[in-house]
Amino acid sequence: MAGSWDESHELGSQSDDSFQFERQHIEPIYDAFICPLSKQIMKDPVSIENGQTFEREAIEKWFNECRENNRKLVCPLTLKELKTTDMNPSIALRNTIEEWSARNEAVQLDMARKSLTPGCPEIDTLRALRFVQYICQKNSRRIIRNADLIPMIVDMLKSSSRRVRCRALETLRIVVEDDDDNKEIMAEGDNVRTIVKFLSHEQSKEREEAVSLLYELSKSESLCEKIGSVNGAILILVGMTSSKSENLLTVEKADKTLENLEKNENNVRQMAENGRLQPLLTLILEGSPEIKLSMASYLGELALSNDVKVFVARTVGSSLINLMKSGNVQSREAALKALNQVSSCDPSAKVLVEEGILSPLVKDLFAGPNQLPMRLKEISATILANIVASDCDFDSIPVGPNHQTLVSEEIIHNLLYLISNTGPAIECKLLQVLVGLTSSPVTLISVVSAIKSSGAINSLVQFIEAPQQDLRLAAIKLLQNLSPNMGQELASSLRGSAGQLDGLIKIIAENIVSSEEQAVAVGLLADLPERDMGLTRQMLDEGAFEMVIARIKMIRQGEPRRSRFVTPYLEGLVRVLLRITFVLQNEPKAVSLCRDHDLAGLFTELLANSLDNVQMVSAFALENLSLESKNLTKLPDGVNIEQGVAVLMEAEGIKPILDILLEKRTENLGRRAVWVVERLLRTEDIAYEVSGDPNVSTALVDAFQHGDYHTRQTAERALKHVDKIPNFSGIFPNA
């Protein structure tokens, strides 16, 4: 008679936790139960020609080896030659073994139940779990279910022993494999939530076992919803699929689990929210009309990175455009919201243009209110505004039945009509469309021509007074884009009695910290024709220049430097202030303002500013002021001008001007610097001091050689002051 059954024979497990039940056997293992070849209890015993009994699989293997090795067919026990390989089932022995196994397994099952309770020694619990695995591998999972062992195994997940927790996860996976009834039991209570918690466990082995178990559970459609409903489950699984620290098997199982979870729409939404977007896009491409509508709606609610927007546009852009063209209002709304989200970056907008979005979009905008609700027209206008911000050839892409483009006169006229006859939200977006179209020199001219032919400039200027800030900002941006080609029309419109100039000045002055709206507003005012006397006089009357001077001084003192718009704001303010220097000959109020606020001193200080544009405009202003120096300067009696210049030189007051000359930042700024330096060098002491600086001489020589005609003449005079070029005026008095 052989010894009692040892689990290591069946499962190949380690001896430290092998489940030995010999003391629990009702009766011992008989020798007749053991196959002489496999040394294991037989499941399908058969007798051969000489009456010896073996496990069918073992004796078949023996016979095959004899044939393959060209050996005589012999009995493995007696080694006597056999004439045939015929085998006869030993039915009586098989029944006896099965009855014996059932009696002993019942006892062992009872022992396992007692070992799967809190407080049992770790080794007993591990052996009990291994026994459960053994039972399952015998295709007896029903026994485990009927014995109510599954809840007990789940309780072992709360054990303080890491080995027990890992073995319990492994056992549950084996218990639920290909058994829907056992999976349903796992769906009860907080079982799934408990398993999900192991996904974020610090021990990699427990994470691996938890993922493998969830993969098995996710094969059940009802459990897919349960797993997805656990907060964080899908997020963690998605994270695992992109993790570089997990082993490949865990990553693969996490990915397969997510593939199973895609059967549930809510899970697909969660995956999309957490960065796994492909399942949602697949449903938009291949789902039923209802599912396409649902997924497109959700896509419109997601926050997407720019790279993802491009991917979405390439994957489902065409499908969304087709959905937008459908007759169902709900489908159109869902598609428009998704397209609004996707179109908000230049590369994805270009993809949508390639997919043909422009024509149906323009058609929607110009459709009657019965064909498309106003709220959807607003979304259409937003998408169009997004798209025109991209760098596309809008003058060559047809959008109408007669091959019109976005910049065709008829299309622009229709846009202008909508701007004047819809609500603020749509007006703002349509103005942004025109801002985009006028930002490109290629399409600007066509838009300008259409606006001129429509006579809409006065209507556009009126939006400066709009109460909605975004509407005002869009309008001012558009007007600034138009100003190089419609400056005189804009100036005339602003000079009107409607008060738009006053509104523009209020915007420029309203905040302490400069805003985008202020920067754009002052930029518009600076772009208007600088020699328009009427506009400048009106600005003088409204105190605009005093406000500009105060804001420039405030910025120089560093008060609003927190704003990222301070640079364009300051540049615009200085350019606006430049206007006053063009009317000095004809406007006494301008002369008084320049003298009272010492604009010459202010512009001289601005020469030291680090911004090229500020320096260039300041140099230009000083040039204009110098032409009216007699009117601007009222010296008290006894003032020694030469001594004042000497003091300025000793205090290095001319250094900022010389620095600009040496830095040569821009051609225009360099030309102004040469002009100012030449006038300074007319003072002999300054000329003598500067003549020793080779860098100044080199800069003047460079201007003399490479400047335009007037700059070369000015540089020549400057070089004569420092004796670098002979002055022949004394030799040739008539020269």
XYZ file of C-alpha atoms in Angstrom:
735
model
C 0.000 0.000 0.000
C 1.332 3.439 -0.946
C 1.546 6.524 1.349
C -1.229 9.101 1.589
C -1.805 11.630 -1.251
C 0.686 14.491 -1.294
C -0.349 17.694 -3.111
C 3.111 18.142 -4.560
C 2.480 15.171 -6.831
C -0.537 16.887 -8.354
C 0.434 20.579 -8.453
C 4.208 20.648 -8.364
C 4.073 23.048 -5.417
C 6.852 23.822 -2.954
C 7.223 21.461 -0.022
C 6.958 24.319 2.499
C 3.272 24.850 1.763
C 2.252 21.549 0.190
C -1.146 20.441 1.377
C -0.742 17.057 2.970
C -3.901 15.506 4.296
C -2.656 12.022 5.177
C -3.908 12.251 8.740
C -7.328 13.316 7.478
C -7.809 10.305 5.159
C -10.784 8.128 5.989
C -8.842 5.250 4.537
C -5.294 4.981 3.170
C -4.235 5.099 -0.491
C -4.080 1.584 -1.882
C -1.236 0.498 -4.133
C -3.748 -0.416 -6.824
C -4.715 3.284 -7.077
C -1.196 4.330 -8.102
C -0.010 4.157 -11.721
C 3.340 2.287 -11.856
C 4.566 4.744 -14.535
C 3.340 8.183 -13.349
C 3.434 7.352 -9.625
C 0.157 9.285 -9.255
C -3.403 8.308 -8.463
C -5.040 7.105 -11.651
C -7.976 8.922 -13.198
C -8.501 6.685 -16.258
C -7.040 3.234 -15.437
C -6.692 0.721 -18.318
C -5.457 -2.879 -18.539
C -3.061 -4.112 -21.245
C -2.572 -7.531 -22.802
C -0.843 -9.150 -19.776
C -3.402 -7.767 -17.257
C -1.222 -5.025 -15.818
C -3.030 -1.720 -15.054
C -1.749 1.791 -15.882
C -3.000 5.354 -16.309
C -4.154 5.555 -19.956
C -2.072 8.611 -20.761
C 1.069 7.107 -19.212
C 0.910 3.739 -21.024
C 0.082 5.420 -24.356
C 3.216 7.514 -23.955
C 5.230 4.341 -23.234
C 3.943 2.612 -26.385
C 4.714 5.683 -28.512
C 8.285 5.818 -27.229
C 8.776 2.158 -28.076
C 7.707 2.747 -31.674
C 9.714 5.959 -32.092
C 12.889 4.324 -30.781
C 12.354 1.073 -32.720
C 12.285 -0.917 -29.502
C 10.336 -4.087 -28.897
C 6.883 -3.526 -27.565
C 7.223 -4.742 -23.938
C 5.337 -4.297 -20.671
C 7.049 -1.552 -18.585
C 6.690 -3.696 -15.444
C 7.526 -7.253 -16.592
C 9.592 -6.207 -19.667
C 7.994 -9.123 -21.495
C 7.148 -8.615 -25.144
C 3.578 -7.698 -25.997
C 1.764 -8.635 -29.166
C -0.750 -5.773 -29.123
C -1.251 -2.272 -27.738
C -4.920 -2.848 -27.024
C -6.169 -1.310 -23.776
C -9.289 -2.176 -21.794
C -10.847 0.373 -19.400
C -10.784 -0.724 -15.756
C -14.210 0.655 -14.962
C -14.557 -0.962 -11.538
C -11.154 0.351 -10.415
C -11.923 3.845 -11.744
C -15.224 3.913 -9.819
C -13.481 2.752 -6.673
C -10.826 5.476 -6.990
C -13.472 8.161 -7.620
C -15.474 7.059 -4.562
C -12.326 7.048 -2.453
C -11.343 10.519 -3.751
C -14.798 11.922 -3.041
C -14.772 10.630 0.541
C -11.310 11.971 1.248
C -11.868 15.294 -0.575
C -14.912 15.897 1.600
C -12.738 15.572 4.680
C -10.004 17.709 3.125
C -12.586 20.329 2.086
C -13.784 20.547 5.681
C -10.196 21.005 6.793
C -9.736 23.770 4.206
C -12.821 25.594 5.519
C -11.360 25.552 9.023
C -8.020 26.854 7.712
C -9.619 29.752 5.796
C -10.618 31.646 8.926
C -8.908 34.529 10.694
C -6.309 33.531 13.230
C -5.221 30.302 11.545
C -1.495 29.734 11.103
C -0.162 31.124 7.810
C 1.094 27.722 6.634
C -2.331 26.123 7.104
C -4.042 28.934 5.177
C -1.547 28.673 2.312
C -2.093 24.883 2.133
C -5.860 25.340 2.161
C -5.686 27.799 -0.720
C -3.471 25.416 -2.661
C -5.997 22.631 -2.081
C -8.770 24.849 -3.481
C -6.646 25.385 -6.589
C -6.209 21.614 -6.876
C -9.953 21.060 -6.720
C -10.546 23.716 -9.409
C -7.957 22.206 -11.697
C -9.883 18.954 -11.496
C -12.766 20.911 -13.069
C -14.646 20.796 -9.766
C -15.225 24.550 -9.323
C -18.836 23.768 -8.526
C -17.654 22.079 -5.327
C -15.906 25.290 -4.197
C -19.035 27.314 -4.957
C -21.391 24.926 -3.182
C -19.109 24.853 -0.142
C -19.356 28.682 0.109
C -15.579 28.958 0.054
C -15.413 31.966 -2.308
C -16.381 34.586 0.327
C -13.901 32.989 2.713
C -11.111 33.262 0.148
C -12.031 36.921 -0.472
C -11.694 37.534 3.280
C -8.111 36.277 3.048
C -7.328 39.402 0.957
C -7.457 41.300 4.255
C -4.765 39.124 5.802
C -1.676 40.780 7.252
C 0.458 38.180 5.439
C 1.629 39.217 1.976
C 2.019 35.543 0.997
C -1.569 34.813 1.973
C -2.891 37.826 0.060
C -0.967 36.862 -3.086
C -2.096 33.215 -2.831
C -5.717 34.333 -2.285
C -5.643 36.522 -5.427
C -4.120 33.679 -7.421
C -6.720 31.231 -6.061
C -9.644 33.513 -6.887
C -8.367 33.818 -10.460
C -8.359 30.009 -10.786
C -11.784 29.769 -9.119
C -13.452 32.130 -11.615
C -11.730 30.896 -14.788
C -14.400 29.868 -17.309
C -17.063 29.786 -14.597
C -19.756 32.446 -14.921
C -21.510 31.381 -11.726
C -18.372 31.927 -9.668
C -17.846 35.299 -11.393
C -21.350 36.340 -10.338
C -20.496 35.563 -6.723
C -17.399 37.767 -7.078
C -19.647 40.600 -8.245
C -21.438 40.679 -4.887
C -20.728 43.324 -2.253
C -17.371 45.118 -2.246
C -15.398 42.181 -3.643
C -14.438 43.978 -6.872
C -13.557 47.183 -5.016
C -11.259 45.190 -2.728
C -9.456 43.683 -5.711
C -9.082 47.069 -7.417
C -7.312 48.416 -4.336
C -4.498 45.970 -5.008
C -3.808 47.674 -8.377
C -2.096 50.512 -6.549
C -0.359 48.293 -3.999
C 3.332 48.879 -3.436
C 4.121 45.179 -3.882
C 4.430 44.339 -7.590
C 3.448 40.678 -7.084
C 0.095 41.649 -5.590
C -0.512 44.128 -8.444
C 0.243 41.406 -10.990
C -2.140 38.930 -9.364
C -4.867 41.592 -9.042
C -4.616 42.512 -12.733
C -4.770 38.838 -13.749
C -7.865 38.335 -11.575
C -9.577 41.440 -12.982
C -8.822 40.232 -16.487
C -10.698 36.996 -15.786
C -13.592 38.884 -14.195
C -13.777 41.340 -17.113
C -14.674 38.476 -19.442
C -18.154 38.736 -17.911
C -20.161 41.575 -19.442
C -22.075 42.214 -16.220
C -18.822 42.503 -14.281
C -17.441 45.007 -16.796
C -19.907 47.565 -15.515
C -19.075 46.647 -11.911
C -15.331 47.075 -12.434
C -15.791 50.376 -14.252
C -17.986 51.717 -11.459
C -15.170 51.401 -8.914
C -13.644 54.839 -8.546
C -10.151 54.961 -10.048
C -10.162 51.442 -11.511
C -9.980 52.485 -15.167
C -7.587 55.337 -14.426
C -5.130 52.933 -12.743
C -5.448 50.355 -15.534
C -4.838 52.999 -18.203
C -1.805 54.159 -16.238
C -0.473 50.608 -16.090
C -0.640 50.212 -19.872
C 1.746 53.140 -20.329
C 3.957 52.391 -17.319
C 7.615 51.616 -17.880
C 8.069 50.222 -14.373
C 5.561 47.344 -14.660
C 6.599 44.032 -16.172
C 5.395 43.260 -19.676
C 2.936 40.574 -18.560
C 1.188 43.011 -16.193
C 1.006 45.665 -18.907
C -0.428 43.137 -21.355
C -3.052 41.918 -18.869
C -4.050 45.508 -18.026
C -4.448 46.248 -21.725
C -6.551 43.136 -22.319
C -8.685 43.982 -19.297
C -9.397 47.423 -20.734
C -10.293 45.835 -24.075
C -12.904 43.719 -22.273
C -14.195 46.752 -20.352
C -14.849 48.532 -23.655
C -18.110 46.551 -23.884
C -19.637 49.159 -21.561
C -20.242 52.710 -22.850
C -19.612 54.334 -19.477
C -16.250 52.594 -19.318
C -15.399 53.928 -22.775
C -16.165 57.445 -21.551
C -13.934 56.974 -18.529
C -11.120 55.670 -20.717
C -11.398 58.712 -22.969
C -11.347 61.016 -19.972
C -8.167 59.321 -18.766
C -6.329 59.441 -22.075
C -7.345 56.167 -23.770
C -9.343 57.725 -26.575
C -9.295 55.075 -29.291
C -12.319 53.059 -28.027
C -14.491 56.187 -28.093
C -13.283 57.108 -31.574
C -13.959 53.567 -32.767
C -17.569 53.854 -31.591
C -17.930 57.165 -33.452
C -16.694 55.405 -36.601
C -18.494 52.077 -36.246
C -21.268 52.459 -33.660
C -24.994 52.704 -34.211
C -26.456 56.187 -34.839
C -27.446 56.414 -31.176
C -23.968 55.450 -29.969
C -22.296 57.813 -32.458
C -24.444 60.623 -31.077
C -23.614 59.701 -27.477
C -19.857 59.424 -28.059
C -19.663 62.614 -30.138
C -21.481 64.471 -27.348
C -18.989 63.235 -24.802
C -16.034 64.057 -27.046
C -17.202 67.662 -27.076
C -16.970 67.776 -23.268
C -13.404 66.440 -22.989
C -10.343 68.589 -22.384
C -7.846 67.481 -25.036
C -4.194 68.322 -25.534
C -3.189 69.754 -28.903
C -1.504 66.512 -29.990
C -4.669 64.581 -29.164
C -6.802 67.093 -31.068
C -4.741 66.445 -34.194
C -5.107 62.676 -33.698
C -8.879 63.008 -33.250
C -9.199 65.232 -36.330
C -7.346 62.706 -38.451
C -9.266 59.743 -37.049
C -12.884 60.925 -36.889
C -12.837 64.405 -38.461
C -14.635 63.223 -41.578
C -17.216 61.279 -39.558
C -17.952 64.299 -37.363
C -18.374 66.511 -40.434
C -20.827 63.989 -41.910
C -22.685 63.923 -38.598
C -22.771 67.742 -38.666
C -24.480 67.606 -42.071
C -27.212 65.213 -40.910
C -30.819 66.290 -40.618
C -31.041 65.406 -36.926
C -30.594 68.508 -34.756
C -29.241 66.515 -31.801
C -26.617 64.848 -33.995
C -25.611 68.175 -35.500
C -25.280 69.732 -32.053
C -23.130 66.860 -30.789
C -20.906 66.994 -33.878
C -20.539 70.784 -33.725
C -19.540 70.703 -30.053
C -16.949 68.019 -30.748
C -15.616 69.909 -33.776
C -15.438 73.074 -31.689
C -13.207 71.261 -29.223
C -11.022 69.669 -31.896
C -10.626 72.800 -34.057
C -9.098 74.923 -31.315
C -5.464 74.394 -32.344
C -3.883 75.239 -35.692
C -2.686 71.762 -36.800
C -6.039 70.079 -36.079
C -7.919 72.966 -37.732
C -5.869 72.415 -40.888
C -6.800 68.720 -40.856
C -10.494 69.628 -40.620
C -10.112 72.027 -43.550
C -8.577 69.187 -45.565
C -11.572 67.013 -44.593
C -13.948 69.610 -46.080
C -15.422 71.369 -43.059
C -15.551 74.896 -44.501
C -18.399 74.531 -46.987
C -20.997 72.948 -44.621
C -19.888 75.301 -41.847
C -20.520 78.427 -43.934
C -23.779 76.938 -45.157
C -24.913 76.483 -41.547
C -24.012 80.068 -40.678
C -25.999 81.554 -43.518
C -28.967 79.177 -43.137
C -32.283 80.552 -41.965
C -33.264 80.285 -38.264
C -35.750 77.517 -39.089
C -32.948 75.362 -40.485
C -30.453 75.784 -37.641
C -31.139 77.136 -34.127
C -29.219 80.239 -33.126
C -27.321 78.396 -30.373
C -25.852 76.075 -33.013
C -24.984 78.994 -35.269
C -22.958 80.351 -32.378
C -20.982 77.096 -32.226
C -20.533 77.172 -36.011
C -19.194 80.725 -35.749
C -16.798 79.634 -32.988
C -15.465 76.768 -35.112
C -15.002 79.084 -38.081
C -13.123 81.539 -35.854
C -10.865 78.696 -34.695
C -10.213 77.587 -38.263
C -9.393 80.998 -39.749
C -6.763 81.417 -37.035
C -4.791 78.648 -38.776
C -2.463 79.214 -41.701
C -4.559 78.037 -44.646
C -5.048 79.438 -48.143
C -8.583 80.674 -47.546
C -8.544 82.651 -50.767
C -8.376 79.430 -52.778
C -10.680 77.039 -50.869
C -14.249 77.052 -52.278
C -17.028 77.384 -49.712
C -20.041 78.242 -51.863
C -21.973 76.838 -54.841
C -20.375 79.343 -57.205
C -16.816 78.645 -56.062
C -16.812 81.572 -53.649
C -14.114 81.611 -50.995
C -14.198 82.938 -47.446
C -12.831 86.263 -48.704
C -15.196 86.628 -51.653
C -17.150 89.877 -51.501
C -20.500 88.088 -51.194
C -19.319 85.955 -48.264
C -17.790 88.946 -46.424
C -20.981 90.957 -46.980
C -23.030 88.105 -45.497
C -20.703 87.946 -42.492
C -21.018 91.705 -41.995
C -24.818 91.409 -42.200
C -24.818 88.720 -39.512
C -22.521 90.840 -37.339
C -25.067 93.656 -37.418
C -28.176 91.485 -36.972
C -27.406 88.797 -34.378
C -26.640 88.652 -30.677
C -23.366 89.599 -28.958
C -22.095 86.004 -28.679
C -22.306 85.315 -32.430
C -21.170 88.853 -33.281
C -18.037 88.315 -31.225
C -17.173 85.048 -32.971
C -17.838 86.469 -36.430
C -15.635 89.464 -35.654
C -12.951 86.966 -34.648
C -13.427 85.327 -38.058
C -12.689 88.660 -39.718
C -9.740 89.176 -37.362
C -8.293 85.880 -38.573
C -8.872 86.715 -42.235
C -7.309 90.177 -41.874
C -4.260 88.832 -40.034
C -2.860 87.452 -43.298
C -1.608 89.896 -45.952
C -2.876 87.465 -48.592
C -6.531 87.761 -47.549
C -6.442 91.228 -45.935
C -6.831 93.157 -49.191
C -9.948 91.205 -50.231
C -11.595 91.781 -46.843
C -10.720 95.482 -46.905
C -12.223 95.811 -50.383
C -15.449 94.084 -49.284
C -15.752 96.259 -46.160
C -15.218 99.418 -48.205
C -17.835 98.379 -50.751
C -20.342 97.599 -47.981
C -19.759 100.872 -46.112
C -19.653 98.888 -42.859
C -16.743 100.703 -41.215
C -18.986 102.944 -39.074
C -20.921 99.896 -37.839
C -17.690 98.134 -36.896
C -16.366 101.207 -35.055
C -19.507 101.313 -32.922
C -18.519 98.025 -31.262
C -15.839 99.971 -29.358
C -18.715 101.058 -27.096
C -20.055 97.495 -26.620
C -20.592 96.519 -22.949
C -19.163 93.021 -23.507
C -15.371 93.035 -23.169
C -14.746 90.094 -25.523
C -16.892 91.782 -28.183
C -14.986 95.073 -27.785
C -11.650 93.277 -27.938
C -12.540 91.418 -31.153
C -13.761 94.631 -32.781
C -10.656 96.613 -31.814
C -8.386 93.830 -33.082
C -10.220 93.870 -36.402
C -9.995 97.670 -36.676
C -6.277 97.550 -35.915
C -5.768 94.972 -38.686
C -7.718 97.222 -41.071
C -5.927 100.440 -40.079
C -2.946 100.168 -42.494
C -5.403 100.100 -45.425
C -8.307 102.061 -43.964
C -6.579 104.456 -41.601
C -8.211 107.604 -42.935
C -11.691 106.040 -42.917
C -11.162 104.904 -39.324
C -9.879 108.290 -38.221
C -12.870 110.005 -39.799
C -15.282 107.581 -38.159
C -13.661 108.015 -34.734
C -13.845 111.800 -35.060
C -17.610 111.555 -35.394
C -20.114 112.609 -32.778
C -20.903 109.068 -31.567
C -18.108 109.194 -29.000
C -16.075 106.155 -30.099
C -12.768 108.051 -29.710
C -13.663 108.861 -26.130
C -14.545 105.180 -25.590
C -11.194 104.121 -26.989
C -9.353 106.534 -24.699
C -11.311 105.280 -21.678
C -10.292 101.689 -22.479
C -6.629 102.715 -22.666
C -6.829 104.480 -19.304
C -9.140 102.252 -17.282
C -6.847 99.717 -15.514
C -3.739 100.070 -13.401
C -2.317 96.793 -14.737
C -2.268 96.822 -18.544
C -4.601 94.321 -20.194
C -4.776 92.830 -23.670
C -7.704 95.093 -24.500
C -5.716 98.181 -23.494
C -2.681 97.071 -25.499
C -4.803 96.484 -28.607
C -6.738 99.739 -28.146
C -3.600 101.864 -27.827
C -2.122 99.988 -30.788
C -5.152 100.917 -32.892
C -4.899 104.575 -31.900
C -1.157 104.558 -32.650
C -1.735 103.044 -36.110
C -4.088 105.801 -37.253
C -2.620 108.465 -39.622
C -0.209 110.416 -37.422
C -0.608 113.626 -39.410
C -4.420 113.695 -39.129
C -4.749 117.154 -37.560
C -8.436 116.764 -36.744
C -7.908 113.567 -34.784
C -4.924 114.984 -32.890
C -6.830 118.175 -31.976
C -9.767 116.113 -30.688
C -7.366 114.042 -28.594
C -5.895 117.296 -27.213
C -9.356 118.552 -26.334
C -10.245 115.291 -24.549
C -7.012 115.248 -22.505
C -5.775 112.044 -24.136
C -2.133 113.083 -24.256
C -1.982 113.958 -20.551
C -3.353 110.487 -19.789
C -0.764 108.884 -22.092
C 2.093 110.794 -20.430
C 0.885 109.710 -16.985
C 0.681 106.040 -18.042
C 4.174 106.128 -19.581
C 5.608 107.554 -16.359
C 3.742 104.953 -14.329
C 5.252 102.132 -16.408
C 8.731 103.684 -16.113
C 8.302 103.614 -12.359
C 7.643 99.876 -12.628
C 4.095 99.806 -11.233
C 2.246 97.564 -13.723
C 5.122 95.301 -14.829
C 3.230 92.245 -13.656
C 1.234 92.240 -16.891
C 2.466 90.338 -19.935
C 0.911 93.053 -22.123
C 3.030 95.866 -20.711
C 5.465 95.804 -23.675
C 2.934 96.345 -26.513
C 1.050 98.734 -24.234
C 4.132 100.906 -23.647
C 5.110 100.811 -27.325
C 1.610 101.935 -28.285
C 1.583 104.753 -25.717
C 4.896 106.141 -27.001
C 3.662 105.991 -30.604
C 0.441 107.806 -29.632
C 2.477 110.501 -27.878
C 4.575 110.889 -31.039
C 1.464 112.339 -32.771
C 1.764 115.562 -30.795
C 5.152 116.310 -32.372
C 3.657 116.500 -35.874
C 1.324 119.424 -35.140
C 3.639 121.780 -33.274
C 3.802 124.350 -36.084
C 0.038 124.774 -36.272
C -1.234 124.003 -32.792
C -0.226 126.256 -29.849
C -1.921 123.875 -27.377
C 0.435 121.127 -28.522
C 3.454 123.396 -27.956
C 2.255 124.260 -24.479
C 1.671 120.591 -23.644
C 5.186 119.630 -24.812
C 6.735 122.443 -22.781
C 4.622 121.970 -19.656
C 5.265 118.216 -19.497
C 8.886 118.388 -20.707
C 8.322 115.914 -23.536
C 11.879 116.443 -24.754
C 13.155 115.190 -21.412
C 10.686 112.296 -21.384
C 11.634 111.138 -24.888
C 15.323 111.481 -24.005
C 14.783 109.194 -21.004
C 12.927 106.724 -23.214
C 16.012 106.447 -25.432
C 17.509 104.367 -22.638
C 14.591 101.894 -22.780
C 15.519 98.357 -23.863
C 12.722 98.143 -26.455
C 13.820 98.921 -30.011
C 10.464 100.361 -31.027
C 10.368 102.696 -28.030
C 13.892 103.937 -28.801
C 13.151 104.451 -32.483
C 9.920 106.374 -31.868
C 11.608 108.471 -29.153
C 14.434 109.393 -31.530
C 11.894 110.338 -34.180
C 9.980 112.468 -31.656
C 13.154 114.254 -30.577
C 13.888 115.017 -34.217
C 10.467 116.622 -34.594
C 10.822 118.503 -31.306
C 14.211 119.874 -32.319
C 12.633 121.564 -35.305
C 10.501 123.591 -32.896
C 13.150 124.037 -30.208
C 12.807 127.831 -30.182
C 9.090 127.653 -29.414
C 9.500 124.852 -26.888
C 12.349 126.455 -24.895
C 11.930 129.498 -22.705
C 15.191 130.149 -20.942
C 15.426 132.539 -18.006
C 17.904 135.417 -18.265
C 21.543 134.581 -17.587
C 21.402 130.881 -18.509
C 24.708 129.641 -19.947
C 23.738 127.034 -22.560
C 27.311 125.845 -23.140
C 27.822 125.339 -19.411
C 24.555 123.372 -19.259
C 25.733 121.098 -22.040
C 29.038 120.582 -20.220
C 27.188 119.581 -17.069
C 25.103 117.136 -19.123
C 28.315 115.628 -20.541
C 29.930 115.323 -17.084
C 26.799 113.543 -15.819
C 26.962 111.153 -18.792
C 23.618 112.465 -19.994
C 24.517 111.755 -23.606
C 25.599 108.157 -22.991
C 22.172 106.569 -23.695
C 22.134 108.235 -27.114
C 25.653 107.050 -27.934
C 24.740 103.524 -26.784
C 21.889 103.388 -29.288
C 24.252 104.472 -32.043
C 26.713 101.709 -31.123
C 24.146 98.908 -30.729
C 22.668 99.370 -34.234
C 19.510 97.443 -33.362
C 17.495 98.463 -36.399
C 18.208 100.514 -39.491
C 15.536 103.088 -38.676
C 16.702 103.477 -35.084
C 20.320 103.781 -36.224
C 19.359 106.547 -38.644
C 17.674 108.508 -35.822
C 20.652 107.994 -33.549
C 23.049 109.382 -36.165
C 20.830 112.445 -36.509
C 20.778 113.111 -32.732
C 24.519 112.471 -32.259
C 25.374 114.917 -35.051
C 23.497 117.662 -33.238
C 25.242 116.888 -29.960
C 28.633 116.994 -31.638
C 28.044 120.586 -32.660
C 29.127 121.436 -29.119
C 32.938 121.509 -29.205
C 33.485 120.011 -25.741
C 31.236 117.065 -26.553
C 32.930 116.633 -29.933
C 36.345 116.668 -28.262
C 35.266 114.105 -25.636
C 33.653 111.803 -28.207
C 36.558 112.027 -30.678
C 38.576 109.851 -28.345
C 36.050 107.023 -28.512
C 36.965 104.793 -31.496
C 33.648 102.939 -31.257
C 31.636 106.103 -31.934
C 33.882 106.989 -34.857
C 33.520 103.484 -36.277
C 29.726 103.647 -35.988
C 29.644 107.024 -37.762
C 31.953 105.748 -40.521
C 29.683 102.713 -40.975
C 26.652 105.023 -41.296
C 28.568 107.215 -43.747
C 29.400 104.193 -45.925
C 26.173 102.197 -45.759
C 23.344 104.568 -44.813
C 20.770 106.114 -47.126
C 21.415 109.497 -48.746
C 20.241 111.645 -45.801
C 21.977 109.428 -43.224
C 25.278 109.635 -45.129
C 25.020 113.419 -45.210
C 24.296 113.566 -41.480
C 27.128 111.139 -40.699
C 29.507 113.208 -42.833
C 28.723 116.326 -40.792
C 29.189 114.360 -37.567
C 32.578 113.049 -38.718
C 33.649 116.587 -39.514
C 32.818 117.607 -35.948
C 35.287 114.995 -34.624
C 37.881 115.776 -37.334
C 37.587 112.427 -39.088
C 36.758 114.194 -42.365
C 38.424 117.515 -43.299
C 36.137 120.538 -43.183
C 36.788 122.514 -46.379
C 34.313 125.284 -45.621
C 37.137 127.697 -44.671
C 39.144 126.914 -47.805
C 36.236 127.004 -50.218
C 33.908 129.636 -48.810
C 31.496 129.280 -51.728
C 31.169 125.507 -51.252
